[in-house]
Amino acid sequence: MGLKQNLHNFKEKNKDKKWLPLFSAFHTFLYAPNEVTHNGTHIKGADDLKRTMNTVIMALVPCLIFGMFNAGYQHYLAIGEINSVSGGFFSPEFWNAANFWVGFFKILPLVLVSYGVGLGIEFIFAIKNGHEVEEGYLVTGMLVPLIVPVDIPLWMLAVAVIFGVVLGKEVFGGTGMNILNPALLIRAFLFFAYPTWMSGDKVWVHGAVERTNEIAAGSSADVISGETILGTLAQGKEVVDSVWDMFYGFIPGSVGETSTLLILLGGLFLIFSKIGSWRIMLSAVAGALVMGLIFNFAVDAEWITGSSKFYGLMSTTFWHHLLIGGFAFGVVYMATDPVTASQTNKGKWIYGFLIGFISILIRVFNPAYPEGVMLAILLMNVFAPTIDHYVVQGNVKMRAKRLKAKTA
Amino acid sequence: MGLFKDSNLITDPLADNNPITIQVLGICSALAITAELEASIVMSIAVLFVLGVGNVVISLMRNIIPSKIRIIVQLIVVATLVIIVDLVLKAFAYQLSKTLSVFVGLIITNCIIMGRFEAFALANRPWRSFLDGIGNSLGYAMILIIVGFFRELLGSGTLLGMEVLGNPIDKTGVYAFGYENNGFMLLAPMALVTVGIIIWVQRSRNEALIED
C-alpha cells in the first residue's frame, strides 16, 4: 500500500473531523484526488482550476524574478554605486547577483505575507463553512506582491490582504463568486488607506523613505528621488529614461509591473495556453491607443497648451502609454481574470476596450491617481455583468426576429 | 403597566428591527457624518429629539390631518424641529455645527423620520408613538456610534478628539512601532463597508433575518 492510498484512507477515517478541509487542501494540492463520478458519461478536461491557476503563476514568475533584480538595480543606481544600463536587455549592470539579493530579501517577505495571510483566511473560512479549500487565492497571492511598492510595510500588506479576501471574496461566497478582482481590491485599499506608502516619489526605490528620514534627522546623505515615469509626466517634467528602458522595465515602479517585455511574453503564453482572453487584451490595448490618440490630437490642434497641468501626460506619444505605469500588467493579468470579466465574446470586446479607454482617461485627468488602470478595471468589473446581460438580450432579440421573419 | 407592556417598542429597534441595518433607512447620514465620534453622537441626539417630539406631534394630530396633504404636514413638523436643533447647535456648539454643516438640515429628509411618521405615528396613540420614536432613534444612534467609534479610532487614531493611540507626528504610543492611520476609514466608502460588516455580523447571529 503506497503513500497515496494511505493518505486516502486517512481522509476516509477522519471524515467528520472539523479540520478535514485543511488536510484535504494539502492532499489535493499534492495529489489529484482519486474520487471519480460514478454514473453517466463524462468528458474529462485536463484544465481544471488547479492547472489554470498554475499556468497563470508560471506566466507571473518571470515578472517576479525581474522585479527582484529591478529592486536591487534601482536601489544601487539611486545611491550611485552602479551606472545605468548600457547594453540592451541583457546588460550586466542589471543582471548581477548583488542586485538580485537586495530584491530577493525585500520581495520574498512580501510573497510570504501575501500567501500566509491570504491562505490562512481561506482555511479559516473553509473550516468554518465546512467546504473544501479552493485554489482561488493562489493567483491573487502571487499578484499582490507584484503590484505594491517594494518598501511597503508588511503589516499594511497583511491588513489589506485580510480586507481584500474577506470583503472582496468570502462575503460573496468564495472563489468564483467575487464581483471585484481581489488583488486589485487589495491594492486599492492600500492606495486609499496609506497613500504616503503607495504614491509620491519616495516609495518606488528601496531605501528612499529611510534615507529621507535620515536626512531629516541630520544625515548628510543625498536624497533619493525615485519618481515613476507617470509621476514625472504628471508634474510636467522631462522624462530621462529611454523608450527601450521603459520597454525592458529598467524603471522605478511597483515590484513586478515595470517590464513590458516580460509581461508581453507572459501575455502570449496565457493566450497560447488559452487561459487568458486575447479579446480582452487586444481590445484594452486598442482602447488605450484610441484615448491616447484623442489626447495627442487635442495637443496637436493646440486646444491644450504647455501652460495646462494636463499637458505633460496629454502630449505623451500615444503608444508610450502602453509601456509606462501598470497598464500592461493590469491588462494582461487582471483584466483577463475569468471570474470578474465579461463572459460573452462580444462583451469581452466592450469590456476590454472600456478598460483601456478609461485607464488613460483617469491617468491623464486625475494626477492624484496616476495609475488609472487599477480603478478602470475595478469599475469595469462592476459593469461586466451588465454588459453580458445586454449582449445576451441582444442575441435573444436578434434570434427572435429571425424566427419571426422565417415563420411569417 | 403601560410602560412595560410597550417596552418592545424600545428594544426591537435596538436589535432585530434596527432602522439602519434591517429597515435600511437613514443610510445617507450614517455615511456622511460618522468620520468623527463626536459628530455621530450629536447627530444621534438631534435625531432623538426630532423623532421623539415629531412622533408625538404627528400622533396627536393624526385624526385631523387630511390624508391627501399628510406629507406636507409631516414635513412642516420635521422642518420646525430641525430648525430648532440647528439654532441650538449654532448657539451652543458652533464648531460642531460647522462640522455637521448641511447634515443637520438634511435630517428633514432622513428616511427614518418620515418612515416612522408614516408607518407608526399616524396610526398609534401619542405615548406609544413617543416610545417608538425613542426606540428607533436609539437604534439609529447605536449604529452611528459604533461606526463613528471605529472610523475615528482607525482613521485618525483619536476618540472624541483625544489621542488614544499616541501622537502620529511625535511617534509616541503605537505609532512608535510603525503603525499608521488608515486614511481610507475617513472616506465615505468605508462607512458603507463598516455598516455592511455590522449587518453581516447581525444576520449571521440571527438566522431569521436572512433574506433569500
mmCIF file of N, CA and C in Angstrom, chain A residues 125 155-156 163 166-167 171 189 192-194 196-197, chain B residues 177-184 187 190 193 197 200:
data_model
loop_
_atom_site.group_PDB
_atom_site.id
_atom_site.type_symbol
_atom_site.label_atom_id
_atom_site.label_comp_id
_atom_site.label_asym_id
_atom_site.label_seq_id
_atom_site.Cartn_x
_atom_site.Cartn_y
_atom_site.Cartn_z
ATOM 1 N N PHE A 125 -12.124 30.123 6.656
ATOM 2 C CA PHE A 125 -13.482 30.102 6.110
ATOM 3 C C PHE A 125 -13.869 28.705 5.644
ATOM 4 N N TRP A 155 2.950 44.773 7.699
ATOM 5 C CA TRP A 155 1.656 44.728 8.397
ATOM 6 C C TRP A 155 0.561 45.385 7.579
ATOM 7 N N MET A 156 0.939 46.418 6.800
ATOM 8 C CA MET A 156 -0.060 47.066 5.944
ATOM 9 C C MET A 156 -0.549 46.086 4.888
ATOM 10 N N PHE A 163 -8.555 42.443 4.342
ATOM 11 C CA PHE A 163 -9.690 43.209 3.808
ATOM 12 C C PHE A 163 -10.119 42.655 2.455
ATOM 13 N N VAL A 166 -11.509 38.846 2.675
ATOM 14 C CA VAL A 166 -12.779 38.679 3.402
ATOM 15 C C VAL A 166 -13.893 39.448 2.707
ATOM 16 N N LEU A 167 -13.666 40.749 2.451
ATOM 17 C CA LEU A 167 -14.766 41.560 1.920
ATOM 18 C C LEU A 167 -14.852 41.528 0.396
ATOM 19 N N VAL A 171 -17.256 37.144 1.493
ATOM 20 C CA VAL A 171 -18.644 37.528 1.737
ATOM 21 C C VAL A 171 -19.535 37.218 0.544
ATOM 22 N N PHE A 189 -7.287 49.249 -1.646
ATOM 23 C CA PHE A 189 -7.364 49.502 -0.203
ATOM 24 C C PHE A 189 -6.082 50.167 0.269
ATOM 25 N N PHE A 192 -5.809 53.851 -0.933
ATOM 26 C CA PHE A 192 -6.611 54.874 -0.272
ATOM 27 C C PHE A 192 -6.321 54.952 1.222
ATOM 28 N N ALA A 193 -5.896 53.823 1.815
ATOM 29 C CA ALA A 193 -5.676 53.827 3.254
ATOM 30 C C ALA A 193 -4.321 54.427 3.608
ATOM 31 N N TYR A 194 -3.303 54.080 2.863
ATOM 32 C CA TYR A 194 -1.950 54.526 3.210
ATOM 33 C C TYR A 194 -1.306 55.205 2.001
ATOM 34 N N THR A 196 0.633 57.622 1.606
ATOM 35 C CA THR A 196 2.043 58.015 1.667
ATOM 36 C C THR A 196 2.960 56.856 1.308
ATOM 37 N N TRP A 197 2.462 55.616 1.445
ATOM 38 C CA TRP A 197 3.300 54.462 1.110
ATOM 39 C C TRP A 197 3.039 53.958 -0.292
ATOM 40 N N PHE B 177 5.801 51.957 16.850
ATOM 41 C CA PHE B 177 6.066 50.653 16.247
ATOM 42 C C PHE B 177 5.819 50.654 14.744
ATOM 43 N N GLY B 178 5.591 51.827 14.165
ATOM 44 C CA GLY B 178 5.379 51.885 12.725
ATOM 45 C C GLY B 178 3.922 51.851 12.316
ATOM 46 N N TYR B 179 3.015 51.894 13.302
ATOM 47 C CA TYR B 179 1.581 51.910 12.961
ATOM 48 C C TYR B 179 1.246 53.221 12.260
ATOM 49 N N GLU B 180 0.308 53.171 11.338
ATOM 50 C CA GLU B 180 -0.135 54.414 10.712
ATOM 51 C C GLU B 180 -1.644 54.441 10.601
ATOM 52 N N ASN B 181 -2.191 55.658 10.617
ATOM 53 C CA ASN B 181 -3.638 55.787 10.487
ATOM 54 C C ASN B 181 -4.096 55.331 9.122
ATOM 55 N N ASN B 182 -5.290 54.755 9.100
ATOM 56 C CA ASN B 182 -5.851 54.248 7.865
ATOM 57 C C ASN B 182 -6.725 55.335 7.236
ATOM 58 N N GLY B 183 -6.148 56.034 6.260
ATOM 59 C CA GLY B 183 -6.878 57.161 5.671
ATOM 60 C C GLY B 183 -8.181 56.758 5.000
ATOM 61 N N PHE B 184 -8.270 55.492 4.590
ATOM 62 C CA PHE B 184 -9.468 55.015 3.922
ATOM 63 C C PHE B 184 -10.686 55.098 4.846
ATOM 64 N N LEU B 187 -12.893 58.078 4.547
ATOM 65 C CA LEU B 187 -13.682 58.276 3.331
ATOM 66 C C LEU B 187 -15.012 57.534 3.449
ATOM 67 N N MET B 190 -15.761 53.534 3.338
ATOM 68 C CA MET B 190 -15.504 52.656 4.471
ATOM 69 C C MET B 190 -16.650 52.701 5.476
ATOM 70 N N VAL B 193 -18.842 50.111 4.167
ATOM 71 C CA VAL B 193 -18.291 48.791 4.457
ATOM 72 C C VAL B 193 -18.498 48.447 5.934
ATOM 73 N N ILE B 197 -20.467 45.341 7.469
ATOM 74 C CA ILE B 197 -19.943 44.324 8.387
ATOM 75 C C ILE B 197 -20.893 44.139 9.566
ATOM 76 N N TRP B 200 -23.690 42.081 8.410
ATOM 77 C CA TRP B 200 -23.202 40.707 8.242
ATOM 78 C C TRP B 200 -23.195 39.979 9.590
#
